mmCIF file with all atom_site columns, C-alpha atoms in Angstrom:
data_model
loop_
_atom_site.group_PDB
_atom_site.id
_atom_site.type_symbol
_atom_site.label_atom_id
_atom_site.label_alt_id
_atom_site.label_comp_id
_atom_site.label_asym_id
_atom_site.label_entity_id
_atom_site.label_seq_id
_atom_site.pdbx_PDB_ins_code
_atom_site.Cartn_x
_atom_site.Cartn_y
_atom_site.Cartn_z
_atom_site.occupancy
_atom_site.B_iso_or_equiv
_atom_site.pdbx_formal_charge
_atom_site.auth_seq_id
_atom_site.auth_comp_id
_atom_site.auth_asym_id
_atom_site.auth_atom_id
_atom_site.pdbx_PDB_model_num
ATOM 1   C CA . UNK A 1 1   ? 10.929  -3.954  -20.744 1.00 0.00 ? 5   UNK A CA 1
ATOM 2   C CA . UNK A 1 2   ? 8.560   -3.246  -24.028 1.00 0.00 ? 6   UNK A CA 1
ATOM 3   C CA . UNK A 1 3   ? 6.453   -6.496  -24.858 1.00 0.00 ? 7   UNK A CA 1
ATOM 4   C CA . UNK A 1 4   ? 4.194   -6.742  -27.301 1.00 0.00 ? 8   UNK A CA 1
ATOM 5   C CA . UNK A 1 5   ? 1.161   -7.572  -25.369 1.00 0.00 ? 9   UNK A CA 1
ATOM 6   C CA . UNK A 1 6   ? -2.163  -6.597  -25.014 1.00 0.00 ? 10  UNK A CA 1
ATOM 7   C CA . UNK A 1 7   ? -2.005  -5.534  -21.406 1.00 0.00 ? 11  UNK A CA 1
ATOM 8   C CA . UNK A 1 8   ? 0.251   -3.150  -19.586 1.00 0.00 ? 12  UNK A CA 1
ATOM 9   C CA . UNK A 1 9   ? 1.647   -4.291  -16.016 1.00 0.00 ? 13  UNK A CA 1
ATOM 10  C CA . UNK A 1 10  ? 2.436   -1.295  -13.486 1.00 0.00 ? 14  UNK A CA 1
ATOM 11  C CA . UNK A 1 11  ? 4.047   -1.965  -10.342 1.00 0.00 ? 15  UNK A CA 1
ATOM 12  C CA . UNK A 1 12  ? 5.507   1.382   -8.021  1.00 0.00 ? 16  UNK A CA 1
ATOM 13  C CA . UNK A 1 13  ? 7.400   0.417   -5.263  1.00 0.00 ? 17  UNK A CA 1
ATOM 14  C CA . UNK A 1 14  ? 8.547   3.036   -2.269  1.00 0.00 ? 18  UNK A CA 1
ATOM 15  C CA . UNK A 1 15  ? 10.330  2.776   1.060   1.00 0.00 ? 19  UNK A CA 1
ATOM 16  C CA . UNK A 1 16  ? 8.468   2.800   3.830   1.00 0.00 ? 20  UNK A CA 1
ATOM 17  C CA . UNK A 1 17  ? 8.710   2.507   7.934   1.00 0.00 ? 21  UNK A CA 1
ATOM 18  C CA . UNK A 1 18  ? 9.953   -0.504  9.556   1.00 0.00 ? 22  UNK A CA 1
ATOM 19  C CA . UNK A 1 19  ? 7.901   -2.664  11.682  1.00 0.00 ? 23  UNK A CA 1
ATOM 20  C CA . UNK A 1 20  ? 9.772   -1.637  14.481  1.00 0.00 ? 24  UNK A CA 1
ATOM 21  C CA . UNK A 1 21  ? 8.854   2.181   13.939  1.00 0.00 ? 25  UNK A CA 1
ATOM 22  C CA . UNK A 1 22  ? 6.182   3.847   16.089  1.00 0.00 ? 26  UNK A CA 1
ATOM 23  C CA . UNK A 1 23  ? 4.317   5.277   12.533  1.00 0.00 ? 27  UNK A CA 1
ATOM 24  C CA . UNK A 1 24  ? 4.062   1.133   11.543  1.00 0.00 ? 28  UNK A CA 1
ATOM 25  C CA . UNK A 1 25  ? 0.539   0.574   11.853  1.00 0.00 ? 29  UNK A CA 1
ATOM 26  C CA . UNK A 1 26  ? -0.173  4.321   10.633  1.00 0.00 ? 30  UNK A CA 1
ATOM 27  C CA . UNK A 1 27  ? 1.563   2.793   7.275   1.00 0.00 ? 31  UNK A CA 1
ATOM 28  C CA . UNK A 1 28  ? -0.523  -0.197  7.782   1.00 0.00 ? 32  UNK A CA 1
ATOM 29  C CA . UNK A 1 29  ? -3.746  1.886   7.968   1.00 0.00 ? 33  UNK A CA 1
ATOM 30  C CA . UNK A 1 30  ? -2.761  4.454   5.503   1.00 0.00 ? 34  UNK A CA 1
ATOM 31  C CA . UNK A 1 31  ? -2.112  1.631   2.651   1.00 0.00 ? 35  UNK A CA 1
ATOM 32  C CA . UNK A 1 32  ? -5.645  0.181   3.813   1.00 0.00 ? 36  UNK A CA 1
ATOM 33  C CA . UNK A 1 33  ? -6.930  3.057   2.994   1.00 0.00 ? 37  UNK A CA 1
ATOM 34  C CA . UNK A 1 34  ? -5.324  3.066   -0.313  1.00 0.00 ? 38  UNK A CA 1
ATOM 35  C CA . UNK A 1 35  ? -6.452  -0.176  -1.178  1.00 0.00 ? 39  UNK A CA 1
ATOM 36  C CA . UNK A 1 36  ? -9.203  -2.336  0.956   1.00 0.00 ? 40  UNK A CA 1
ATOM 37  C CA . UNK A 1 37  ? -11.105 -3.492  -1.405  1.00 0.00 ? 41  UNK A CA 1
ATOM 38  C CA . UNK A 1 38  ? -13.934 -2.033  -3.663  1.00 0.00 ? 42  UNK A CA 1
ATOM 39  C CA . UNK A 1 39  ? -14.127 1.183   -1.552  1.00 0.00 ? 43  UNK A CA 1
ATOM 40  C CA . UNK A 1 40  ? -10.436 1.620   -1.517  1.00 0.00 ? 44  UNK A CA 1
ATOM 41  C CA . UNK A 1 41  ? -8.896  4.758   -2.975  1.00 0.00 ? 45  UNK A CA 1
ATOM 42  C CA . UNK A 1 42  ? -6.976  3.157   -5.797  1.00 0.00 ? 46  UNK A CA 1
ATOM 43  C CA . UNK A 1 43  ? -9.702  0.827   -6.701  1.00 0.00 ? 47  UNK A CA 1
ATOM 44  C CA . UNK A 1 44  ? -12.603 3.718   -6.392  1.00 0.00 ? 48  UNK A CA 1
ATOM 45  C CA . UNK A 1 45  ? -10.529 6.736   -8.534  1.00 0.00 ? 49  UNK A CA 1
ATOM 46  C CA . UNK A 1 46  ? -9.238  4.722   -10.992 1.00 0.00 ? 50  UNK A CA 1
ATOM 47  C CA . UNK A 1 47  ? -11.325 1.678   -11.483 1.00 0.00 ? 51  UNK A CA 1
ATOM 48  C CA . UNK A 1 48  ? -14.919 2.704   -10.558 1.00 0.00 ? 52  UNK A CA 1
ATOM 49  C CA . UNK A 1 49  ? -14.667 6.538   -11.503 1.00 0.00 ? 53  UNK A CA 1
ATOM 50  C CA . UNK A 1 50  ? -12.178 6.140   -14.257 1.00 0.00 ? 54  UNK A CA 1
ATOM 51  C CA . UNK A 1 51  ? -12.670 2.432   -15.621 1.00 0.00 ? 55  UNK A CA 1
ATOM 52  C CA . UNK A 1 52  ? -8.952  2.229   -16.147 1.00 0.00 ? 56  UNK A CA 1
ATOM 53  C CA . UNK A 1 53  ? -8.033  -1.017  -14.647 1.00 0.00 ? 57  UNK A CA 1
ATOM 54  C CA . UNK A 1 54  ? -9.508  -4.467  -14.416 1.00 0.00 ? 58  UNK A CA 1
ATOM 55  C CA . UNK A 1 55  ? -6.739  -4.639  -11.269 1.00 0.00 ? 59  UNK A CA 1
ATOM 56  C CA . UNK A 1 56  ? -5.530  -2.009  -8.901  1.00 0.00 ? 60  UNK A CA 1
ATOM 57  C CA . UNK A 1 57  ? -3.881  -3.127  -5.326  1.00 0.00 ? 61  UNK A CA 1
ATOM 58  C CA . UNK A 1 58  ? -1.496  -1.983  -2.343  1.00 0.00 ? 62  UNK A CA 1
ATOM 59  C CA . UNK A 1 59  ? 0.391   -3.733  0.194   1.00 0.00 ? 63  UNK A CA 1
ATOM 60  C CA . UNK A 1 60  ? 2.795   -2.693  2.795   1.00 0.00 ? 64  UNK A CA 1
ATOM 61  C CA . UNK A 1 61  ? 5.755   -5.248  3.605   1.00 0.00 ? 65  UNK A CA 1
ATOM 62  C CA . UNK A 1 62  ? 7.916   -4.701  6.627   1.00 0.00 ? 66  UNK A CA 1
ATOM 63  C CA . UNK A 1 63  ? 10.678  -6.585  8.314   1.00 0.00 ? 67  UNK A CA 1
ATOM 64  C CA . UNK A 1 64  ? 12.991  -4.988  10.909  1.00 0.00 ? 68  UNK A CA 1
ATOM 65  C CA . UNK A 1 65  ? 14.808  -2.001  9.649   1.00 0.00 ? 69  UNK A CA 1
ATOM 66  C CA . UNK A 1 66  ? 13.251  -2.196  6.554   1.00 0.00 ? 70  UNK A CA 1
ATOM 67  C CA . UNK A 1 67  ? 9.859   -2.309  4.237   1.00 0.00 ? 71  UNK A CA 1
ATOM 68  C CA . UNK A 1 68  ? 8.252   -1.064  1.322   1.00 0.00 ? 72  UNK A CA 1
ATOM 69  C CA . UNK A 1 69  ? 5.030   0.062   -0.007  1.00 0.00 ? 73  UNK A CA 1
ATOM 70  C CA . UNK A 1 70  ? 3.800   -1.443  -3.255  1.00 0.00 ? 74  UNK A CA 1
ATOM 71  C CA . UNK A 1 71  ? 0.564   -0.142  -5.322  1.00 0.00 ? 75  UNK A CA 1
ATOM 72  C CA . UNK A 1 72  ? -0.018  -2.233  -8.983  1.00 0.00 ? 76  UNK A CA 1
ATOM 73  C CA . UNK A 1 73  ? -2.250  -2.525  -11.585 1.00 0.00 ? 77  UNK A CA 1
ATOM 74  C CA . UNK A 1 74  ? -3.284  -3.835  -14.891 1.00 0.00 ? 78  UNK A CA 1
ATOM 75  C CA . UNK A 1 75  ? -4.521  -2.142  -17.440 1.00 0.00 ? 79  UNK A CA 1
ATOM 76  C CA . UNK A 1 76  ? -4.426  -1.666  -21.455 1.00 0.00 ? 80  UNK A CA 1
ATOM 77  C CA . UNK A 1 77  ? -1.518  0.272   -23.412 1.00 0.00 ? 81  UNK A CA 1
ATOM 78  C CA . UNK A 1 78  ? -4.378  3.014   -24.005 1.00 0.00 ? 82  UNK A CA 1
ATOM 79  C CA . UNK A 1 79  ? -5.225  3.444   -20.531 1.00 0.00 ? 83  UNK A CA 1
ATOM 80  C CA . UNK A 1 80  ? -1.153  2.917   -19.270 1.00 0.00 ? 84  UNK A CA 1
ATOM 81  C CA . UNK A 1 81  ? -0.210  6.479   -18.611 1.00 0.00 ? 85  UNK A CA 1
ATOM 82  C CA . UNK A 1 82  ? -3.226  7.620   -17.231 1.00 0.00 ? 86  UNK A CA 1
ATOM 83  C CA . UNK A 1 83  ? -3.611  5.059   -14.811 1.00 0.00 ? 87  UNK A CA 1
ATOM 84  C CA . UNK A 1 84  ? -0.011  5.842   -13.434 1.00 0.00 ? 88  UNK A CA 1
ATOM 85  C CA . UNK A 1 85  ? -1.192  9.361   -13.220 1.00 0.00 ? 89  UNK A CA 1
ATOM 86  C CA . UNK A 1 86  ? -4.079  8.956   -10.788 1.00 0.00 ? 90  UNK A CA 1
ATOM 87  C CA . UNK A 1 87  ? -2.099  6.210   -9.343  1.00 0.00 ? 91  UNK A CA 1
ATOM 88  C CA . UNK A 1 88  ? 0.386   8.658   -8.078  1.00 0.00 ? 92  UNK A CA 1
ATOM 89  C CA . UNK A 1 89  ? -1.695  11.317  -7.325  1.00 0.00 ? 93  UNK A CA 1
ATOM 90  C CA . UNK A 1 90  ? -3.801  9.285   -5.176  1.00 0.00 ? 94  UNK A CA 1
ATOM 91  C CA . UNK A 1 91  ? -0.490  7.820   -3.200  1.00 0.00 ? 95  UNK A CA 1
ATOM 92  C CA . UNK A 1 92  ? 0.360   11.816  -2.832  1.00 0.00 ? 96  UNK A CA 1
ATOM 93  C CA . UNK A 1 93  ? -3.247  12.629  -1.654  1.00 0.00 ? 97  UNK A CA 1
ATOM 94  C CA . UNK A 1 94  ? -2.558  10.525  1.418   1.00 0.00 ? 98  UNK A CA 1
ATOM 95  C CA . UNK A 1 95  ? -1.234  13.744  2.961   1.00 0.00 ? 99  UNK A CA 1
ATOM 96  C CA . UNK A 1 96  ? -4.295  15.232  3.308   1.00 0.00 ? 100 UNK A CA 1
ATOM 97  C CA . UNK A 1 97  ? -5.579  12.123  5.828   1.00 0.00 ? 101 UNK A CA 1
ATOM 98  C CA . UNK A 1 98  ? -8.465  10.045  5.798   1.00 0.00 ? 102 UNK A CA 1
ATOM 99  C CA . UNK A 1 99  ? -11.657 10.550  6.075   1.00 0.00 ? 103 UNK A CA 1
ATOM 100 C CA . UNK A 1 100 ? -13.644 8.841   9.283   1.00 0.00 ? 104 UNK A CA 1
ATOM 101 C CA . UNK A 1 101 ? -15.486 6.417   7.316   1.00 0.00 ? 105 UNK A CA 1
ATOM 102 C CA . UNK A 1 102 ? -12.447 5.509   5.100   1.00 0.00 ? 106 UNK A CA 1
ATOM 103 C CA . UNK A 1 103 ? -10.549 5.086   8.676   1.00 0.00 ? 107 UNK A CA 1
ATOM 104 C CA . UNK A 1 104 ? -13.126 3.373   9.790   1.00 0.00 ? 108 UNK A CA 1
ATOM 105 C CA . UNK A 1 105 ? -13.594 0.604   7.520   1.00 0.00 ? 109 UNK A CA 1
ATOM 106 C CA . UNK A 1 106 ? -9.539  0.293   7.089   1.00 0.00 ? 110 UNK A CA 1
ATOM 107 C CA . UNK A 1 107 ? -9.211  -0.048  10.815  1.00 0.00 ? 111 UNK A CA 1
ATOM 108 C CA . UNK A 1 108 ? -12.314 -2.627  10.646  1.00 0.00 ? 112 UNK A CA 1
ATOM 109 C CA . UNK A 1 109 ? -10.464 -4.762  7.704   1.00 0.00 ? 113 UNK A CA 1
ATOM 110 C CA . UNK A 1 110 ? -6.981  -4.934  9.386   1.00 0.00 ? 114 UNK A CA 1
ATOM 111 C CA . UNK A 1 111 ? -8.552  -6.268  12.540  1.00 0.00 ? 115 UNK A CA 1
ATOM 112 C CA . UNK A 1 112 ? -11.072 -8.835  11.042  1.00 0.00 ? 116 UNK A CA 1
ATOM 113 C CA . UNK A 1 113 ? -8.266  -10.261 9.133   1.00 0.00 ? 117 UNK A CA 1
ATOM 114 C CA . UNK A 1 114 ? -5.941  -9.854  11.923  1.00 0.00 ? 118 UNK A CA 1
ATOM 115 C CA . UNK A 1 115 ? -8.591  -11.934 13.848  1.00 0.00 ? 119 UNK A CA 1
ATOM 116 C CA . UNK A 1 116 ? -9.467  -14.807 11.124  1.00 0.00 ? 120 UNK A CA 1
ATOM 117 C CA . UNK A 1 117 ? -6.144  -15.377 10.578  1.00 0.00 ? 121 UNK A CA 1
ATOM 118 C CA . UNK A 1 118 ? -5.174  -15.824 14.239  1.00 0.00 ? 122 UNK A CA 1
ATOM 119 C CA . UNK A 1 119 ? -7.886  -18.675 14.255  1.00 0.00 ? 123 UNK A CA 1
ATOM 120 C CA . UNK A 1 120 ? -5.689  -21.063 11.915  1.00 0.00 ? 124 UNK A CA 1
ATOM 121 C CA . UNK A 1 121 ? -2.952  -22.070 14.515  1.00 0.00 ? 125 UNK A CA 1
ATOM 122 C CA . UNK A 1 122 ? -0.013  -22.266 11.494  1.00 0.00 ? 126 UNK A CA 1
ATOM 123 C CA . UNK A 1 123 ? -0.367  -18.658 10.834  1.00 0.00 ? 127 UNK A CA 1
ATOM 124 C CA . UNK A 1 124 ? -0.553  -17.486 14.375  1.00 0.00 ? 128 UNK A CA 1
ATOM 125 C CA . UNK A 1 125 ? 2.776   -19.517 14.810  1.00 0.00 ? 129 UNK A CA 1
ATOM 126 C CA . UNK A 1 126 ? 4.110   -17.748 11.797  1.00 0.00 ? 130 UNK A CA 1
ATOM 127 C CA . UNK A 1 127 ? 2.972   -14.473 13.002  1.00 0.00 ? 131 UNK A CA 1
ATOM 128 C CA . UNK A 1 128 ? 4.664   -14.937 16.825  1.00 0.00 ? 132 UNK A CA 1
ATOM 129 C CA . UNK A 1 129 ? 8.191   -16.392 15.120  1.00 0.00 ? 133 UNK A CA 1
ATOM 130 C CA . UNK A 1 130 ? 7.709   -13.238 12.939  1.00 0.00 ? 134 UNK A CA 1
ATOM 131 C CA . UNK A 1 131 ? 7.486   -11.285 16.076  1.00 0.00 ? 135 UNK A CA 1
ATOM 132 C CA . UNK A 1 132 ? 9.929   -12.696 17.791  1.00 0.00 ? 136 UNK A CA 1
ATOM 133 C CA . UNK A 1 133 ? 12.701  -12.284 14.165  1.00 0.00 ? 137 UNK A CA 1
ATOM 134 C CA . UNK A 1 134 ? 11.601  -8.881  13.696  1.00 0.00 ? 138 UNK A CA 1
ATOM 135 C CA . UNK A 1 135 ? 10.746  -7.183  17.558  1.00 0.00 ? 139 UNK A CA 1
ATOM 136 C CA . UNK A 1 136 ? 12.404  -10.063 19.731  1.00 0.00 ? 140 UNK A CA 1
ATOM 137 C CA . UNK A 1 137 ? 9.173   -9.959  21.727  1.00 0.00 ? 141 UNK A CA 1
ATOM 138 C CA . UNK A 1 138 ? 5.698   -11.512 21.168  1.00 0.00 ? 142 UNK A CA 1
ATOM 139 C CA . UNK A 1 139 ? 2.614   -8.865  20.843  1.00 0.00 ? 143 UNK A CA 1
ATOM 140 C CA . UNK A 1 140 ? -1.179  -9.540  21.655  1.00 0.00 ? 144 UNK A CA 1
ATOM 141 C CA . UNK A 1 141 ? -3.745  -9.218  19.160  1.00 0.00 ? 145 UNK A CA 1
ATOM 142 C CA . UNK A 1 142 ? -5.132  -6.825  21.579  1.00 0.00 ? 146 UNK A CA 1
ATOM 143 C CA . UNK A 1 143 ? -2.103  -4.864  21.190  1.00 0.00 ? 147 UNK A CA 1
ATOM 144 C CA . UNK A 1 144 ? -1.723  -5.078  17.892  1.00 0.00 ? 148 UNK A CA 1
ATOM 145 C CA . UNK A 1 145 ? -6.330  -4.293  17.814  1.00 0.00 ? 149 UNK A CA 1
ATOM 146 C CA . UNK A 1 146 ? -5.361  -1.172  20.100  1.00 0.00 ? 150 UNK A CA 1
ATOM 147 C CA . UNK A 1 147 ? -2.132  0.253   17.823  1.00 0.00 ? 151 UNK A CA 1
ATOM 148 C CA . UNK A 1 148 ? -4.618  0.047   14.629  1.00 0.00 ? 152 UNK A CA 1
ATOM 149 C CA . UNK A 1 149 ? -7.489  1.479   16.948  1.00 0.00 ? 153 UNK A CA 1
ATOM 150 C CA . UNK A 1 150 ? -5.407  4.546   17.821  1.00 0.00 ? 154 UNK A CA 1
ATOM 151 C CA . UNK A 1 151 ? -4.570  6.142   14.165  1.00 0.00 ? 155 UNK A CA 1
ATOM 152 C CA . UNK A 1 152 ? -5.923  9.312   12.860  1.00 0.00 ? 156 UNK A CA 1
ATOM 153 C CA . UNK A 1 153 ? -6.241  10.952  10.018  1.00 0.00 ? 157 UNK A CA 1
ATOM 154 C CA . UNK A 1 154 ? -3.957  13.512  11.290  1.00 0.00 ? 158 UNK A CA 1
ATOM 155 C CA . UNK A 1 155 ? -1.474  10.826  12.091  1.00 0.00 ? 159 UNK A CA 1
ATOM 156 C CA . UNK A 1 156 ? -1.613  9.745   8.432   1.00 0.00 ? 160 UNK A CA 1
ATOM 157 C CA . UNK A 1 157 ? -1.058  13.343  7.784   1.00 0.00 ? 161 UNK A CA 1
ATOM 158 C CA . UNK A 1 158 ? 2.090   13.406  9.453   1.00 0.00 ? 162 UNK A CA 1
ATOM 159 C CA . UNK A 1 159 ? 3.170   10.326  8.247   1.00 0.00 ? 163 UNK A CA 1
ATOM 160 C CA . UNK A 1 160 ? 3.244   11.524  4.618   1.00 0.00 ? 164 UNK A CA 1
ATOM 161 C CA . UNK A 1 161 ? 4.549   14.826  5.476   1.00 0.00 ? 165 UNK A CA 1
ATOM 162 C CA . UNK A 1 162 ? 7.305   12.642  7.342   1.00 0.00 ? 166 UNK A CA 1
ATOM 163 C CA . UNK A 1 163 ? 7.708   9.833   4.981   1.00 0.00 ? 167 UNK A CA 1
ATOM 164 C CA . UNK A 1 164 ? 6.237   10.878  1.404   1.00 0.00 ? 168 UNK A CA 1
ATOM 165 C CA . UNK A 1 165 ? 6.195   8.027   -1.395  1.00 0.00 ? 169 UNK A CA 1
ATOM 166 C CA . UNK A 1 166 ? 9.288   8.939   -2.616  1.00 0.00 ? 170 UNK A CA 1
ATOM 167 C CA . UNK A 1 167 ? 11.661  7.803   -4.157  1.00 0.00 ? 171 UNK A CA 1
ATOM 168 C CA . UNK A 1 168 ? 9.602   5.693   -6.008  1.00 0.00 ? 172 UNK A CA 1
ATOM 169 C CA . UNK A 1 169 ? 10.885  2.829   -8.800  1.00 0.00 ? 173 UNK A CA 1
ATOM 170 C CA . UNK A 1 170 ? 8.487   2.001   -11.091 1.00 0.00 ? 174 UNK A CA 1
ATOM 171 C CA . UNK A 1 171 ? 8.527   -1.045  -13.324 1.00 0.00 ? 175 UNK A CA 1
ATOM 172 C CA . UNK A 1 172 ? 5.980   -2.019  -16.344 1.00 0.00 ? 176 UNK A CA 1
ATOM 173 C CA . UNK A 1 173 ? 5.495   -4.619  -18.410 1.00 0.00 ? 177 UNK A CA 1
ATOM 174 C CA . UNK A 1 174 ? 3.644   -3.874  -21.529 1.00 0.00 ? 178 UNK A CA 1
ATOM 175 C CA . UNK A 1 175 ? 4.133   -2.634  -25.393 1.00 0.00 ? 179 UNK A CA 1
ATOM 176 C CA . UNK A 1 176 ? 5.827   0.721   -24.294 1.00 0.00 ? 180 UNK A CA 1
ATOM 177 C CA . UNK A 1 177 ? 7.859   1.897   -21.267 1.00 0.00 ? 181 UNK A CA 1
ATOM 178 C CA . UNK A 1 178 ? 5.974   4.301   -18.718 1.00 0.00 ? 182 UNK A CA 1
ATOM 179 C CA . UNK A 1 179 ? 8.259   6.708   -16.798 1.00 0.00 ? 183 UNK A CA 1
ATOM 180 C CA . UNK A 1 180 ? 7.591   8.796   -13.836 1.00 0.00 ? 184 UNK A CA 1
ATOM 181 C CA . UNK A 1 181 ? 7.126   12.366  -13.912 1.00 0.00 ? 185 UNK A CA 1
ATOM 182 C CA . UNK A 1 182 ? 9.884   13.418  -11.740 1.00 0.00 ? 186 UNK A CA 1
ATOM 183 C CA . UNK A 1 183 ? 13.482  12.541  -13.213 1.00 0.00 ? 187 UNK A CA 1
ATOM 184 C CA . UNK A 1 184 ? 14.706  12.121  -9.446  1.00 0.00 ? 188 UNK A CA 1
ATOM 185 C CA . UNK A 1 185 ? 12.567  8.944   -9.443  1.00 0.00 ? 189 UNK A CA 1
ATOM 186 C CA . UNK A 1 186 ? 13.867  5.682   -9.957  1.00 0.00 ? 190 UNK A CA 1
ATOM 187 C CA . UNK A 1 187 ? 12.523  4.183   -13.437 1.00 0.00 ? 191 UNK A CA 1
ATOM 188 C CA . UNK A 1 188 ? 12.679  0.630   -14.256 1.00 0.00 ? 192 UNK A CA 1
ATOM 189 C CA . UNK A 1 189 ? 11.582  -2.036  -17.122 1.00 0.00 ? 193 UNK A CA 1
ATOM 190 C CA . UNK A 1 190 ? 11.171  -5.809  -17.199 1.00 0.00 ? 194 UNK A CA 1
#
């Protein structure tokens, strides 16, 4: 929906695999590739290179037999096309795999925050009820350590070629409506 503000609100949604699927923590590694932190994709191609944004992020949310991949930003009504651009082709570069360091430190951010938040005993016991919802079974953290240890780049590879970011809805906030480039896309405003 067209606002008149001075900032432009992007948010791309797309399905994704399931936290029951074996490609799950491929997903997982593949979006924290995509977005941990200051040397994540997102943030380094269209914030550092590009100085689009003051706020680029993704997240992966799964629940059994379903989940989603979500990549937003904020940016100015000058910058608003643009930054859905590189946006997008970033999400599609994911095809071509990682590279080892960017595996490296995704792998290394799942896992510290995997352990950290295992230390507070409220999320742990959120984390086991949402194992036992979602899997009906309980996992270690040193199976879930080992499934994020095992990804590759050609597994994210495959994944893409398997699941691409598509079809994608996009919804912005902002002075003008953005659209997607391909008309098969879904296209939304608020």
């Amino acid at each position: 929906m067209e606002r008149d503000t001075s900032q432009v609100q992007i948010a791309l949604a797309f399905p994704s695999v399931a936290i029951e699927h074996p490609d799950y923590y491929t997903a997982r590694v593949a979006v924290g590739v995509l977005s941990g932190g200051m040397a994540g994709r997102l943030f380094v191609e269209v914030r550092e290179k590009r100085g689009l944004v003051y706020r680029v992020s993704a997240s992966h949310s799964a629940a059994r037999g379903r989940a989603a991949v979500f990549a937003s930003a904020g940016t100015t009504p000058e910058n608003a096309e643009e930054t859905l651009a590189v946006m997008l082709r970033e999400l599609r570069n994911m095809k071509e795999g990682a590279s080892d360091e960017e595996l490296k430190r995704a792998k290394a951010d799942l896992k510290s925050r995997l352990i950290m938040q295992s230390e507070l005993s409220s999320v742990r016991a959120s984390a086991m009820v949402n194992d036992w919802w979602n899997l009906k079974r309980l996992r270690t953290l040193e199976e879930i350590k080992a499934a994020i240890d095992k990804v590759t780049s050609a597994d994210i590879s495959r994944h893409f070629e398997e699941h691409p970011f598509e079809p994608a809805t996009l919804v912005t906030l902002g002075p003008k409506a953005l659209s997607l480039p391909d008309s098969t896309l879904h296209v939304g405003g608020v």
